[in-house]
Every structure is written in structure tokens, then in C-alpha cells.
PDB file of C-alpha atoms in Angstrom:
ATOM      1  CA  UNK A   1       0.000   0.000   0.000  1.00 48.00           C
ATOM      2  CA  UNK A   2       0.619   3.545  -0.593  1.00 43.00           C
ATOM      3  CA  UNK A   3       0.743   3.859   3.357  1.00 46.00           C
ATOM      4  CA  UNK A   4       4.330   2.253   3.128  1.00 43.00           C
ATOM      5  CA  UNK A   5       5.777   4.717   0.823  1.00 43.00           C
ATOM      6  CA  UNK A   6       4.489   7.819   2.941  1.00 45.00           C
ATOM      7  CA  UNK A   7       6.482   8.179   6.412  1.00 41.00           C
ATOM      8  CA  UNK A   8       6.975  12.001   6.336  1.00 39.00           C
ATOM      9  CA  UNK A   9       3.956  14.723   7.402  1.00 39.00           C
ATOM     10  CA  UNK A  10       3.836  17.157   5.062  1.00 38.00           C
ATOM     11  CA  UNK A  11       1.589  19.498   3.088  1.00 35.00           C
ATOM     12  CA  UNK A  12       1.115  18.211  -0.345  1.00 36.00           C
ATOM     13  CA  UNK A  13      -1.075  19.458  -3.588  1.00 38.00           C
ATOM     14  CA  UNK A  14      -3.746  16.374  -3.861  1.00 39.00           C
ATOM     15  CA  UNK A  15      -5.779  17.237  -6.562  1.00 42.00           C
ATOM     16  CA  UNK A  16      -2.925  16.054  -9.438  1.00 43.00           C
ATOM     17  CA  UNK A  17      -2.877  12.269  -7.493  1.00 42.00           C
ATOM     18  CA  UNK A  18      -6.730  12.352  -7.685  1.00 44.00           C
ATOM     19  CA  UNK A  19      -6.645  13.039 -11.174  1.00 47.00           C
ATOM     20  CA  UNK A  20      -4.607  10.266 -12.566  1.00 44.00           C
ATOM     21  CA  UNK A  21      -7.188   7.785 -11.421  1.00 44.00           C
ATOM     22  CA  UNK A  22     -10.219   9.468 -12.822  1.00 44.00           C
ATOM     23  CA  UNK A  23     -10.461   7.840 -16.223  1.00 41.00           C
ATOM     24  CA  UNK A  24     -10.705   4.782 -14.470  1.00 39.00           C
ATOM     25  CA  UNK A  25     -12.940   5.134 -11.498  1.00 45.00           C
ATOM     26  CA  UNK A  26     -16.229   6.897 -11.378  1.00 48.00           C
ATOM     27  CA  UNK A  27     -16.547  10.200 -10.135  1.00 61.00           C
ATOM     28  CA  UNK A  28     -20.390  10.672  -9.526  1.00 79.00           C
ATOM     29  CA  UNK A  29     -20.970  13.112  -7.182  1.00 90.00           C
ATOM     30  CA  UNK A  30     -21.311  11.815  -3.177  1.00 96.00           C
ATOM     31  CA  UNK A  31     -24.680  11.283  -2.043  1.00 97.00           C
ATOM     32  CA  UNK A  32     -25.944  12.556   0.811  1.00 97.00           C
ATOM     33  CA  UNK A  33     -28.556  10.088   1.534  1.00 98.00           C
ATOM     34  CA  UNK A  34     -28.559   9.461   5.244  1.00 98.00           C
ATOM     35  CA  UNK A  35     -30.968   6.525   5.429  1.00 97.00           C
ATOM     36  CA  UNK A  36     -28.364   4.896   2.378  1.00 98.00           C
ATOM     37  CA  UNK A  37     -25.571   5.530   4.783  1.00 98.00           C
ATOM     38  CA  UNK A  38     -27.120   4.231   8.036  1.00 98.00           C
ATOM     39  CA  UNK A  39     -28.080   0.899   5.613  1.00 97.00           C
ATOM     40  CA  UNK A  40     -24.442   0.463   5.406  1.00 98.00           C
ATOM     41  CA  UNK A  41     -23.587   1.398   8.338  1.00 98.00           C
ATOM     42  CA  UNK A  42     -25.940  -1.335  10.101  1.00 96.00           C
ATOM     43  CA  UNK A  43     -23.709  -3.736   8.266  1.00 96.00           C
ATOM     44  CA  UNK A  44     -20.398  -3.127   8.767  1.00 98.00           C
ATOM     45  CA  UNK A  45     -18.551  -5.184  11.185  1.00 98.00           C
ATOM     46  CA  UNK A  46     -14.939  -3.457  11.155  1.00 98.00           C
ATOM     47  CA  UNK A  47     -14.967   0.261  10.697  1.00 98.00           C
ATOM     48  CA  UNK A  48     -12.358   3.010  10.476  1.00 98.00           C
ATOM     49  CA  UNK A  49     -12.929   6.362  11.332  1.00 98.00           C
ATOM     50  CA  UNK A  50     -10.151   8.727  10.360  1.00 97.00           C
ATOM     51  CA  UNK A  51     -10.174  12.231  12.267  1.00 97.00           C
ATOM     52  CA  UNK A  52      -8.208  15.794  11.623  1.00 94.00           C
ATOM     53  CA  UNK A  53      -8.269  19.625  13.208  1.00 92.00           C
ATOM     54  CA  UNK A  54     -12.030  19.989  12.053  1.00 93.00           C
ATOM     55  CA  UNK A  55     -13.298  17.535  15.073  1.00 96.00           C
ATOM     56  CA  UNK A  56     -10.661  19.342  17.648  1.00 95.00           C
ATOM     57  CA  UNK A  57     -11.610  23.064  16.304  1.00 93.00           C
ATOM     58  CA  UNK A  58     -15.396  22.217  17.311  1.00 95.00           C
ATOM     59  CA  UNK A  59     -14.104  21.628  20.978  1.00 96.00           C
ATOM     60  CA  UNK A  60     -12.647  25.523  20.545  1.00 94.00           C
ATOM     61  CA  UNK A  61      -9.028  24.064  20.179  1.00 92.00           C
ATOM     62  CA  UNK A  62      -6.399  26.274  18.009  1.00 86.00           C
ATOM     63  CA  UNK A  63      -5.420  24.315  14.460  1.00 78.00           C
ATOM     64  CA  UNK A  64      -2.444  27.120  13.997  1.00 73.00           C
ATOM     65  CA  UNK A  65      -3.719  27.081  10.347  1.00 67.00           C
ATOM     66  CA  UNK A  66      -5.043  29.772   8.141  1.00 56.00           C
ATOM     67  CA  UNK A  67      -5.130  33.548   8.144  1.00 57.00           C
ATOM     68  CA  UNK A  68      -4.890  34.108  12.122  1.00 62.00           C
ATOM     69  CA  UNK A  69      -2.970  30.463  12.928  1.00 77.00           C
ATOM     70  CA  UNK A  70      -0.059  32.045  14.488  1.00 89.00           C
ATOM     71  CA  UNK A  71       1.444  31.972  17.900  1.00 94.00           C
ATOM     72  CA  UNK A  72       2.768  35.261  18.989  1.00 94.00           C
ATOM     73  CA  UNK A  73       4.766  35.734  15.108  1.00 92.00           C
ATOM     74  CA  UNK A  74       5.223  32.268  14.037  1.00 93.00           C
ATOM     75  CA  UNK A  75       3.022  29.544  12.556  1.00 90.00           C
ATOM     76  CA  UNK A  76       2.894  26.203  14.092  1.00 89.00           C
ATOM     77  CA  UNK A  77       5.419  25.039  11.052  1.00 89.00           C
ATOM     78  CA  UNK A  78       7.887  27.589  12.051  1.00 93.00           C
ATOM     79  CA  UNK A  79       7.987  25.999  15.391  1.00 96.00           C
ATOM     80  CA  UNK A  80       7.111  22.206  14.966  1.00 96.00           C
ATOM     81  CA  UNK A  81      10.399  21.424  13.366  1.00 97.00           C
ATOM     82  CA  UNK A  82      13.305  19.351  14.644  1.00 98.00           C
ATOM     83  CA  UNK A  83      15.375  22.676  13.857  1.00 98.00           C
ATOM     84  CA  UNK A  84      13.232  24.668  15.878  1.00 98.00           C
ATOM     85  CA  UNK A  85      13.905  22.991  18.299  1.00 98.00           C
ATOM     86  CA  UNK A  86      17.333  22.363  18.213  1.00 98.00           C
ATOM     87  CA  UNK A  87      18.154  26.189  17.736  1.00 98.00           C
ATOM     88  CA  UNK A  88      15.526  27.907  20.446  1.00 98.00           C
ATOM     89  CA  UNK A  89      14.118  25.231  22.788  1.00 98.00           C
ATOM     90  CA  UNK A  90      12.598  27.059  25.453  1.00 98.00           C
ATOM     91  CA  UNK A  91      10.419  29.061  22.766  1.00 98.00           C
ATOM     92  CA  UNK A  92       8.929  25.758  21.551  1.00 98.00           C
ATOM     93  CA  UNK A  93       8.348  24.307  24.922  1.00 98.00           C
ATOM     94  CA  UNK A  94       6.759  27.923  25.361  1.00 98.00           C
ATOM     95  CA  UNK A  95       4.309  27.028  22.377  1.00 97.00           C
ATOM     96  CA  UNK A  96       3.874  23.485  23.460  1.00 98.00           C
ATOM     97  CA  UNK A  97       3.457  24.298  26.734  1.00 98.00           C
ATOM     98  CA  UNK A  98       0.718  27.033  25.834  1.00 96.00           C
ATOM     99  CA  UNK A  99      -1.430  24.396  23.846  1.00 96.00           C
ATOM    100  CA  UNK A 100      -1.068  21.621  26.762  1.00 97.00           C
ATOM    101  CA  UNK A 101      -2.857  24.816  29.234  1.00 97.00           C
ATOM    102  CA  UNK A 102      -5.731  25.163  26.314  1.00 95.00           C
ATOM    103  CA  UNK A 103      -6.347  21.424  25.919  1.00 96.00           C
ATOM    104  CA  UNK A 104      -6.699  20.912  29.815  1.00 95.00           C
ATOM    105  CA  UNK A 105      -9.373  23.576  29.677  1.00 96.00           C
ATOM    106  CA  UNK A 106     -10.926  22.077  26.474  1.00 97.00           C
ATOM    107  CA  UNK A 107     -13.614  19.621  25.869  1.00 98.00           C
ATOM    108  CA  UNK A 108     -14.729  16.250  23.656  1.00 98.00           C
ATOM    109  CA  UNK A 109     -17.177  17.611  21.641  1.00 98.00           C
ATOM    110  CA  UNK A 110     -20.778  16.076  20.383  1.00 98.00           C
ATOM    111  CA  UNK A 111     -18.371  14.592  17.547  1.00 98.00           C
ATOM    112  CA  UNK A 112     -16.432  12.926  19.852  1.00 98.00           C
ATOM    113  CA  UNK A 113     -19.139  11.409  22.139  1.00 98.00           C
ATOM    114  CA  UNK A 114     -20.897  10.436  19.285  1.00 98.00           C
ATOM    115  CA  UNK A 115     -17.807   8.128  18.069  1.00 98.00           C
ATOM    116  CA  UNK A 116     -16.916   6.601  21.616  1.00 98.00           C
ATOM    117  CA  UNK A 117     -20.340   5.984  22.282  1.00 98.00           C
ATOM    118  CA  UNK A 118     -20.618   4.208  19.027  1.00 98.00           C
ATOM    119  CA  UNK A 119     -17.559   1.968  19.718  1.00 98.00           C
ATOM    120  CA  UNK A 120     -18.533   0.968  23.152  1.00 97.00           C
ATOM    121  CA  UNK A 121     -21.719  -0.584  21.791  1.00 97.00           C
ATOM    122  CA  UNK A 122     -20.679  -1.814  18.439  1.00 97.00           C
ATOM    123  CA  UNK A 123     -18.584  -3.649  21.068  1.00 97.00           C
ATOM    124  CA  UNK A 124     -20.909  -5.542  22.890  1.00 96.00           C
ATOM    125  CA  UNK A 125     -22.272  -6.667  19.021  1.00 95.00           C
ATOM    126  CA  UNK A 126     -19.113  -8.062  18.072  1.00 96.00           C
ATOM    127  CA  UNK A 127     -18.185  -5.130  15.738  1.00 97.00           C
ATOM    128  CA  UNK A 128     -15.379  -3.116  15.593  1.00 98.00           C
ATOM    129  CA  UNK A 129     -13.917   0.680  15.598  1.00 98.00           C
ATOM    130  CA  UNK A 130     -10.775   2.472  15.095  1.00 98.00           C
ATOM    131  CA  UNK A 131      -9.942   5.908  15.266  1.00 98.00           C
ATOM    132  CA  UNK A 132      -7.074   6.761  13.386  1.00 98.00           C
ATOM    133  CA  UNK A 133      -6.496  10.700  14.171  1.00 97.00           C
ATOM    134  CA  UNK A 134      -3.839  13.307  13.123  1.00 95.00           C
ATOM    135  CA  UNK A 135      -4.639  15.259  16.449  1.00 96.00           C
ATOM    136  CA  UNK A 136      -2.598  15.361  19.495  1.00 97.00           C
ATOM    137  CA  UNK A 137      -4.823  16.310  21.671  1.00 97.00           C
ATOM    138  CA  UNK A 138      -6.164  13.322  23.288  1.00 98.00           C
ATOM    139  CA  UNK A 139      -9.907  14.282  23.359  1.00 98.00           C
ATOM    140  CA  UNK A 140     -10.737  10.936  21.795  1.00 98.00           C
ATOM    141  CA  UNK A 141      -9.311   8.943  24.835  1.00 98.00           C
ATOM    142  CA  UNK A 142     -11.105  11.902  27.278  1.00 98.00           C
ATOM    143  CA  UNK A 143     -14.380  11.230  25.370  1.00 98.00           C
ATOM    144  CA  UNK A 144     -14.077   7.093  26.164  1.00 98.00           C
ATOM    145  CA  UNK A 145     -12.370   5.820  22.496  1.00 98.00           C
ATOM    146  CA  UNK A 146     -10.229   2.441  23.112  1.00 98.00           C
ATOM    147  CA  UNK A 147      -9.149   1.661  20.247  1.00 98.00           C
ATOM    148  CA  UNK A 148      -6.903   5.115  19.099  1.00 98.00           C
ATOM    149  CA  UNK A 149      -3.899   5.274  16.682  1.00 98.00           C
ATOM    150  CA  UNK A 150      -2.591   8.564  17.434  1.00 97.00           C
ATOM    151  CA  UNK A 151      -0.573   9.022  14.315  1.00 96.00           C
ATOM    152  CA  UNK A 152       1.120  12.190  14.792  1.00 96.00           C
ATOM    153  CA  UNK A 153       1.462  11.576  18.731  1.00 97.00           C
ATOM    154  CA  UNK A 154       0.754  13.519  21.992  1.00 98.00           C
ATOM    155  CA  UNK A 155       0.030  16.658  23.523  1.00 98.00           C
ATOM    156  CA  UNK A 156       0.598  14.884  26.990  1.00 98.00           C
ATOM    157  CA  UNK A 157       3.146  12.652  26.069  1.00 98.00           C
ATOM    158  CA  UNK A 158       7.346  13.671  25.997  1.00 98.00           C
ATOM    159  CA  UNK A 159      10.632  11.748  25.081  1.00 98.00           C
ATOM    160  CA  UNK A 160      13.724  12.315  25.975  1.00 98.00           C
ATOM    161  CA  UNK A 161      16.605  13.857  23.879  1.00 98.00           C
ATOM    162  CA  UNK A 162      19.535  11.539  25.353  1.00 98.00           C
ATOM    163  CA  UNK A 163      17.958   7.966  25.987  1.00 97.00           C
ATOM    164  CA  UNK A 164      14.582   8.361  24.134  1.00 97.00           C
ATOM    165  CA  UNK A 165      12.229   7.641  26.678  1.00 98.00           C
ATOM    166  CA  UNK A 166       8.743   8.365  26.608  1.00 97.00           C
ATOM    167  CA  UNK A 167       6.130   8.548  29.144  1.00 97.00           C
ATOM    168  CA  UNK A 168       3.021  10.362  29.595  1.00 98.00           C
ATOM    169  CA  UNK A 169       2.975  13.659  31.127  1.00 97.00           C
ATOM    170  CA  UNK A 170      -0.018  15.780  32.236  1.00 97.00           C
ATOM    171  CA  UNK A 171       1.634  17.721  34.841  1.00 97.00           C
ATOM    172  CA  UNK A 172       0.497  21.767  34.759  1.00 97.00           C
ATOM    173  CA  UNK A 173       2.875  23.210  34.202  1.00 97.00           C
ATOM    174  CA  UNK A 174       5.306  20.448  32.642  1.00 98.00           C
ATOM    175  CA  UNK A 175       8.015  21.963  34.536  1.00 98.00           C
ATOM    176  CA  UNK A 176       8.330  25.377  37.135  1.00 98.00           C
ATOM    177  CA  UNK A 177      10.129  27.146  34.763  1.00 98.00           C
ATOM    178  CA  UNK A 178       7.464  27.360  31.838  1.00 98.00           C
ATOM    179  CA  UNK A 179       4.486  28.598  34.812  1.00 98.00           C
ATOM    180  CA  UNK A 180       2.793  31.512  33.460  1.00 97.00           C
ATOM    181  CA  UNK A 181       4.713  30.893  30.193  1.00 97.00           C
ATOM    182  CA  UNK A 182       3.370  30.540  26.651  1.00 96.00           C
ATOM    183  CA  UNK A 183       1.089  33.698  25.948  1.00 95.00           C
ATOM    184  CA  UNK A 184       0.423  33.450  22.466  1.00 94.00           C
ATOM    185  CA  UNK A 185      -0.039  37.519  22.150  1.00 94.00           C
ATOM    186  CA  UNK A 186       2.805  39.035  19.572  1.00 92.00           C
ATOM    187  CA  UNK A 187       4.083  41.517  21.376  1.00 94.00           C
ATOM    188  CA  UNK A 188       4.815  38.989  24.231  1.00 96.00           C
ATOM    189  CA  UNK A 189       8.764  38.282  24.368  1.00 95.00           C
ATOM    190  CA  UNK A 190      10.253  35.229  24.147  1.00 96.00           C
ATOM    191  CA  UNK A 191      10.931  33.818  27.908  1.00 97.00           C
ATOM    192  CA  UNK A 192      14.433  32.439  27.092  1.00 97.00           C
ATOM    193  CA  UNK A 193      14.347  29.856  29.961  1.00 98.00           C
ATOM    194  CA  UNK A 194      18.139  27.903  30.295  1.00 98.00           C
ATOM    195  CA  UNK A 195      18.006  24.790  28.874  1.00 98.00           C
ATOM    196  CA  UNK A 196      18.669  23.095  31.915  1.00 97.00           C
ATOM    197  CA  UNK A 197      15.364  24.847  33.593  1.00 98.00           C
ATOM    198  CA  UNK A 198      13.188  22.680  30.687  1.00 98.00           C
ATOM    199  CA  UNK A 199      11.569  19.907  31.215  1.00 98.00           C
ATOM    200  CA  UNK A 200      13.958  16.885  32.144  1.00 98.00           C
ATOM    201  CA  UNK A 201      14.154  13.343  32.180  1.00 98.00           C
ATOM    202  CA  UNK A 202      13.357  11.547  35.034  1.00 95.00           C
ATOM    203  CA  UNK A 203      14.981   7.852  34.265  1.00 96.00           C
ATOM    204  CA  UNK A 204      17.392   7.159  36.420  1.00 94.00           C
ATOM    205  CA  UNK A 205      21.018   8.986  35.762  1.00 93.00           C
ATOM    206  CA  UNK A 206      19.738  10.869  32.998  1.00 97.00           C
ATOM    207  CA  UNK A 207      18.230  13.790  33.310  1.00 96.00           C
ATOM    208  CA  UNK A 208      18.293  13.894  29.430  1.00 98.00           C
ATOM    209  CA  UNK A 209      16.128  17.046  27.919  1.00 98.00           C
ATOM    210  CA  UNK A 210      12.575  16.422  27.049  1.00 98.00           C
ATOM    211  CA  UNK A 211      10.932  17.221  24.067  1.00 98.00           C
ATOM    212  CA  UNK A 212       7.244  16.591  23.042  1.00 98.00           C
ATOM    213  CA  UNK A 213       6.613  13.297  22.036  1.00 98.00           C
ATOM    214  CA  UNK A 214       4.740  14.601  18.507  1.00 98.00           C
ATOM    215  CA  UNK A 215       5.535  14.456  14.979  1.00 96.00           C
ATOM    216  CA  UNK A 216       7.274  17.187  13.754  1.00 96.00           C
ATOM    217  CA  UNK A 217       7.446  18.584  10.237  1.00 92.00           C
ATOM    218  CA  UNK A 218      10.006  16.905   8.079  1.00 92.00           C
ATOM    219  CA  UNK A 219       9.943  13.499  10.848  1.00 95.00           C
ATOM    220  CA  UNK A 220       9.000  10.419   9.811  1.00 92.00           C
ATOM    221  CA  UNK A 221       5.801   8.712  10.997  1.00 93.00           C
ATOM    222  CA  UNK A 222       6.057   6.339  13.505  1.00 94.00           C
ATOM    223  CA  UNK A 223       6.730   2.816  11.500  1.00 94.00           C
ATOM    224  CA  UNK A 224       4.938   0.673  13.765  1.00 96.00           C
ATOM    225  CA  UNK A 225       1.715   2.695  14.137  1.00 95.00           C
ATOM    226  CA  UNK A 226       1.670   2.882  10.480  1.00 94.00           C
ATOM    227  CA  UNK A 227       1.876  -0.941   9.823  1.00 96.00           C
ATOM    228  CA  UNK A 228      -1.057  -0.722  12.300  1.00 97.00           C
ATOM    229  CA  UNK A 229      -3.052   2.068  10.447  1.00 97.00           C
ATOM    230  CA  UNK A 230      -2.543  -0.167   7.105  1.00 95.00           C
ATOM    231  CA  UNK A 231      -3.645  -3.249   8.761  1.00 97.00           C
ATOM    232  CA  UNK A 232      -7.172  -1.123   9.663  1.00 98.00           C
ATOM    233  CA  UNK A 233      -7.489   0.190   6.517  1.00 97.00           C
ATOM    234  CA  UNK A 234      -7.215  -3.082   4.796  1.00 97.00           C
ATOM    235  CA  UNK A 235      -9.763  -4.506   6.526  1.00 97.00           C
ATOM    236  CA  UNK A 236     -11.908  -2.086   6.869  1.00 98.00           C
ATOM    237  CA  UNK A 237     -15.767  -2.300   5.769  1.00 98.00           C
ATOM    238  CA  UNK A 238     -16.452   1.269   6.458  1.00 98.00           C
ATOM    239  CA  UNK A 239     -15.112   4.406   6.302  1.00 98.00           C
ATOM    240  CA  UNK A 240     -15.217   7.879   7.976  1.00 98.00           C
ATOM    241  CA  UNK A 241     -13.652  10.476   7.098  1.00 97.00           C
ATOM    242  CA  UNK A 242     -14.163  13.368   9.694  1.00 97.00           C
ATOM    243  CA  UNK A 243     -13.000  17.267  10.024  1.00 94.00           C
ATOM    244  CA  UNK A 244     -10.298  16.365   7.903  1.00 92.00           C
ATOM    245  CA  UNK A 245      -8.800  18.404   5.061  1.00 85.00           C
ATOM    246  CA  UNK A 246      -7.486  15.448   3.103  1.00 81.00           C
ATOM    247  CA  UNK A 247      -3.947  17.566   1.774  1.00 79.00           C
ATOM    248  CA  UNK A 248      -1.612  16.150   4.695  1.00 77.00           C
ATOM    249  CA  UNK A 249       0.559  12.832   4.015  1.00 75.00           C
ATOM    250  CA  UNK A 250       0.512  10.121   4.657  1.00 77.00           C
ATOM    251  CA  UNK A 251      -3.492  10.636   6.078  1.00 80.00           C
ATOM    252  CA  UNK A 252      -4.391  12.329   2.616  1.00 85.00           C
ATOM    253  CA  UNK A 253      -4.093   8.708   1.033  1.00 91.00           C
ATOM    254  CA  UNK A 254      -5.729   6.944   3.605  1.00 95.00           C
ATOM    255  CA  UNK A 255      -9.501   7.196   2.611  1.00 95.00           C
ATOM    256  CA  UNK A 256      -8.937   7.344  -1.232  1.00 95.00           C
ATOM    257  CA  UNK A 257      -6.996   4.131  -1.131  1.00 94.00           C
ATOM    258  CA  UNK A 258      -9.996   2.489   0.824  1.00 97.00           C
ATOM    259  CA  UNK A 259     -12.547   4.007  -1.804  1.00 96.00           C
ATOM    260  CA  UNK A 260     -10.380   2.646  -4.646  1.00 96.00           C
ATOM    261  CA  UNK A 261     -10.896  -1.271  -3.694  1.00 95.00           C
ATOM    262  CA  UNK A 262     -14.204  -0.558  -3.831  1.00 96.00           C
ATOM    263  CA  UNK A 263     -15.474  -0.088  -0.055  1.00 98.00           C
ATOM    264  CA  UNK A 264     -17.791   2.497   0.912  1.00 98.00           C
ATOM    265  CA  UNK A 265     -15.931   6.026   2.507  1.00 98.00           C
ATOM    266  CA  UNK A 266     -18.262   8.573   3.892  1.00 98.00           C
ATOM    267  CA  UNK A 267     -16.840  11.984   4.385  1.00 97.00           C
ATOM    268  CA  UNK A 268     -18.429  14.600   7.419  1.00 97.00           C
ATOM    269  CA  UNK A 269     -16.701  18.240   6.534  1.00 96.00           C
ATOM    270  CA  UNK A 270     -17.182  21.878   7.081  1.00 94.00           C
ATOM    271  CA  UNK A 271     -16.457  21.832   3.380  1.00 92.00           C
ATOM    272  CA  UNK A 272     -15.374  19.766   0.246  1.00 93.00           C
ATOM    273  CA  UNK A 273     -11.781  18.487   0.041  1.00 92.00           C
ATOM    274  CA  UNK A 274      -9.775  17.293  -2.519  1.00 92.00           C
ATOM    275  CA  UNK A 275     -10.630  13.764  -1.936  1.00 93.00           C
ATOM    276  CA  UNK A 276     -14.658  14.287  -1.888  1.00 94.00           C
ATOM    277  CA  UNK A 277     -15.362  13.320  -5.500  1.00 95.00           C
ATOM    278  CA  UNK A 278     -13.832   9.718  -4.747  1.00 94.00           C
ATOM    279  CA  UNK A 279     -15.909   8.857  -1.766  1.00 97.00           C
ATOM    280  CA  UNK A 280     -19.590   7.142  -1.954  1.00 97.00           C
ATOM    281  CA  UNK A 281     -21.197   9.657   0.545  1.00 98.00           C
ATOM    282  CA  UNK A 282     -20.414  13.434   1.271  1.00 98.00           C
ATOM    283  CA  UNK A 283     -22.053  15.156   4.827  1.00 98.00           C
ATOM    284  CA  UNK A 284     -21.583  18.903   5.157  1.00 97.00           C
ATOM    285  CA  UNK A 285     -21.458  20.827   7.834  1.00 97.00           C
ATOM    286  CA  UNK A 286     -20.467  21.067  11.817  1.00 97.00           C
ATOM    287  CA  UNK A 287     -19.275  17.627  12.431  1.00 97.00           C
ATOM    288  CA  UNK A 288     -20.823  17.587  16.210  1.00 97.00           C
ATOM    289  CA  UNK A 289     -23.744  17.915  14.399  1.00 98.00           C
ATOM    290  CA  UNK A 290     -23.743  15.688  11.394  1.00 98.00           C
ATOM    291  CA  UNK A 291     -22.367  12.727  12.757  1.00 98.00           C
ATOM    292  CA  UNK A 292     -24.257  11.829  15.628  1.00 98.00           C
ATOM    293  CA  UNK A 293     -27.465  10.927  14.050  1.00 98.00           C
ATOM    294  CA  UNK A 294     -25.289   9.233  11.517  1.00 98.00           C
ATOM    295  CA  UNK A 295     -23.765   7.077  14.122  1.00 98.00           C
ATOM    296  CA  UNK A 296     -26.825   6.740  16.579  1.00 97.00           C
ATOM    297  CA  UNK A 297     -28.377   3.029  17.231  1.00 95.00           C
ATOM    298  CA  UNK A 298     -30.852   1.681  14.720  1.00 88.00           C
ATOM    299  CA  UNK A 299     -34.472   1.098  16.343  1.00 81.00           C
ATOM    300  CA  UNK A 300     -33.949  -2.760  16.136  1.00 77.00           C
ATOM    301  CA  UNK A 301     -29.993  -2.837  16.632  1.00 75.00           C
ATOM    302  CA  UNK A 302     -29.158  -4.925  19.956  1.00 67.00           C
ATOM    303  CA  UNK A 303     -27.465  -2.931  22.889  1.00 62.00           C
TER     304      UNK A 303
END
């Protein structure tokens, strides 16, 4: 699979890829025929739900994208770089730190509810979910979701710099040092904490330097969640595609390469993507409100 070939996150232009396969697929326009999408949806035993920034955005969490997605004077891929880091690490722990204070005041959203709710009992019927998200955040796990492939990591998870430990970490602050740290306003000035004030390793005769335990631009995916993601995909019956822009790698190809073997991928979006004319069904609008009724128990479906 295409998933293979695609360790590094990046932005990409989508529509060319699409292109090359249109002489030889179909390209009706998506229905959005809820009662033809809840028929499916009765049916399918093993089903993938793929998430992005348009589920997290709902809960009022920043995506960094866009006209007004920066923090002070940078955007997020100014920051979220290996070199970043390397050069100014106590201003990206200040951004990092800043978005772990925001999610520990945000919450899972209808959206979210909707989709742990909807594991829990497909559960208990022998059928199967996975959530395979691009967001860090965590607010699947808060909202009750088991079965999570968090492909571009955590929010509230670190690793160190010298032995590569990781470990979960929701302390507030991480460290003393970053306490009242992280205003996003422009004219705030960097804090330039010493690098031996950031957040540390705790293994034993370490004391390495932390970093977040994320995906940064221009890193490669994590190999073993992706053999994991593929795995899903393949055997997949179903797919959702939810508040996700479809131009990031490898998560772009992840739907479209479903749709292409011929099972059903139904797409819940603010808007239409690059990847919309390729899917069987196409839901617009809030996502907290279009896919709860979508995923909601049929009137003769055991519980």
C-alpha cells in the first residue's frame, strides 16, 4: 500500500494524485442520503474512522492554520520542526506548553461522544472501531475511544533527547520554569528559559532534555503505528472520514486508497476536500452535528 511509501507529514497538492485515477474510477458526485448511509452502516462489522483539526476546532481548540494560525509571530510550522527545536528550545516548549494549558481547559465535543459511544456498543455486538487521528490532543481517549492510533502523537506525552524515553505527562505546568509561560499575544517576548530549567528526564542517571513526544514537520511517521493504520485500513468495511482536510501525508491517502478497492468512505466536513469526489457519501457541515445521528443506534440494533 501507498501507506508504506508515505512516512513524512507534510503538506502536499492532492488534486494532481486524484486526477490520474479518474479515467478509471467513477466520479459521480457523493450522495448525501442518510438513510443509504445508516443501511451500510448497520452492516459493517470493522470500521475506520479517520479524524483531523475539524473535530478538535469544534471543541474551541487552536489548528495554527489559516489567516490568524499564528502563535505570537510564528506559525505552528515555524515551530514544529526538529530545527526549531534544536536552535531555540525554550520558545517551543513555550508554544507546546501554551497548547497543553488550552487542551486541559478544552472539551470532547458532540463529535467525539458520538464516536466513543458508538464503539462501546458496536462492542458488545461483536463489531469493531478504530480511530485513526492526526490530532494530538487526546480528546478521543477523554471522550471514552479504546481503540486510538494517534498518528502524529501527543500533547501529553514527551521523550527524551539523550535515551529516548517516553512517558506520559499531564503535569500543569510540565516543569516550574514554563508557569505563566506561553502567551500566544505578539508583542509577548520570548521567555528564554536555560536549557537546563526545561523539562527533564526523570529515568534514572539521565536527566536527558525532554521534548514533546509529537511528529514534527520533516519526521518520519512512527513505523509501527503505520503498519497498524494499514492493517485497519485493509480490513476495513467502512469508512469515515471526519474534520479532515485530506492535503496532509501520509493521512491524505488513507480514505482514497480504501474508496479505490471498492469499499464504501463517507466523508463529514465543514467543506469539500480534494478527496470528496472519490468517496460514496459526502455530509456537510459542523461535524458535532452531522455525525451523531449518523452514528446513533438503529431502532432494532441490539445494545
Amino acid at each position: 500500500m501507498i501507506v508504506r511509501q508515505l512516512t513524512s507529514r507534510g503538506l502536499i497538492n492532492f488534486h494532481a494524485l486524484l486526477r490520474k485515477r479518474r479515467d478509471s474510477q467513477s466520479m459521480a458526485r457523493p450522495s448525501s442520503d442518510l438513510a443509504a448511509f445508516r443501511e451500510i452502516f448497520s452492516k459493517a462489522s470493522n470500521i475506520a474512522i479517520l479524524t483531523g483539526a475539524g473535530v478538535s476546532a469544534e471543541s474551541g481548540v487552536p489548528t495554527f492554520r489559516g489567516a490568524g494560525g499564528y502563535w505570537r509571530k510564528w506559525q505552528a510550522q515555524d515551530l514544529a520542526t526538529p530545527e526549531a527545536f534544536s536552535r531555540n528550545p525554550s520558545r517551543v516548549w513555550e508554544f507546546y506548553h501554551y497548547r497543553r494549558e488550552v487542551m486541559l481547559t478544552k472539551n470532547p465535543n458532540p463529535a467525539h461522544l458520538a464516536i466513543a459511544q458508538c464503539e462501546e456498543r458496536l462492542a458488545r455486538q461483536g463489531r469493531g472501531i478504530t480511530v485513526i487521528t492526526q490530532n494530538i490532543d487526546e480528546l478521543h481517549r477523554r471522550a471514552g475511544s479504546k481503540n486510538i492510533l494517534e498518528i502524529h502523537g501527543s500533547l501529553f506525552k514527551t521523550r527524551c533527547m539523550s535515551c529516548g524515553h517516553e512517558a506520559d505527562n499531564y503535569n500543569s505546568p510540565i516543569c516550574a520554569a514554563l508557569e505563566g509561560r506561553g502567551a500566544p499575544d505578539p508583542e509577548t517576548h520570548d521567555a528564554q528559559i536555560p536549557v537546563q530549567d526545561l523539562p527533564r528526564c526523570e529515568q534514572a542517571e539521565c536527566s536527558g532534555l525532554l521534548r514533546p513526544a509529537v511528529v514534527w514537520f520533516g519526521e518520519a511517521l512512527d513505523s509501527d503505528t503505520l503498519v497498524r493504520a494499514e492493517k485497519v485500513l485493509d480490513n476495513c468495511d467502512l469508512c469515515l472520514v471526519v474534520g479532515t482536510s485530506s492535503v496532509v501525508y501520509p493521512a491524505a491517502m488513507f480514505a482514497p486508497q480504501v474508496a479505490a478497492r471498492g469499499a464504501p468512505v463517507a466523508e463529514f466536513n465543514m467543506e469539500n476536500t480534494p478527496a470528496t469526489m472519490r468517496f460514496k457519501f459526502h455530509f456537510h457541515g459542523p461535524c458535532g452535528t452531522t455525525l451523531p445521528p449518523a452514528l446513533s443506534p438503529h431502532a432494532d440494533e441490539k445494545q
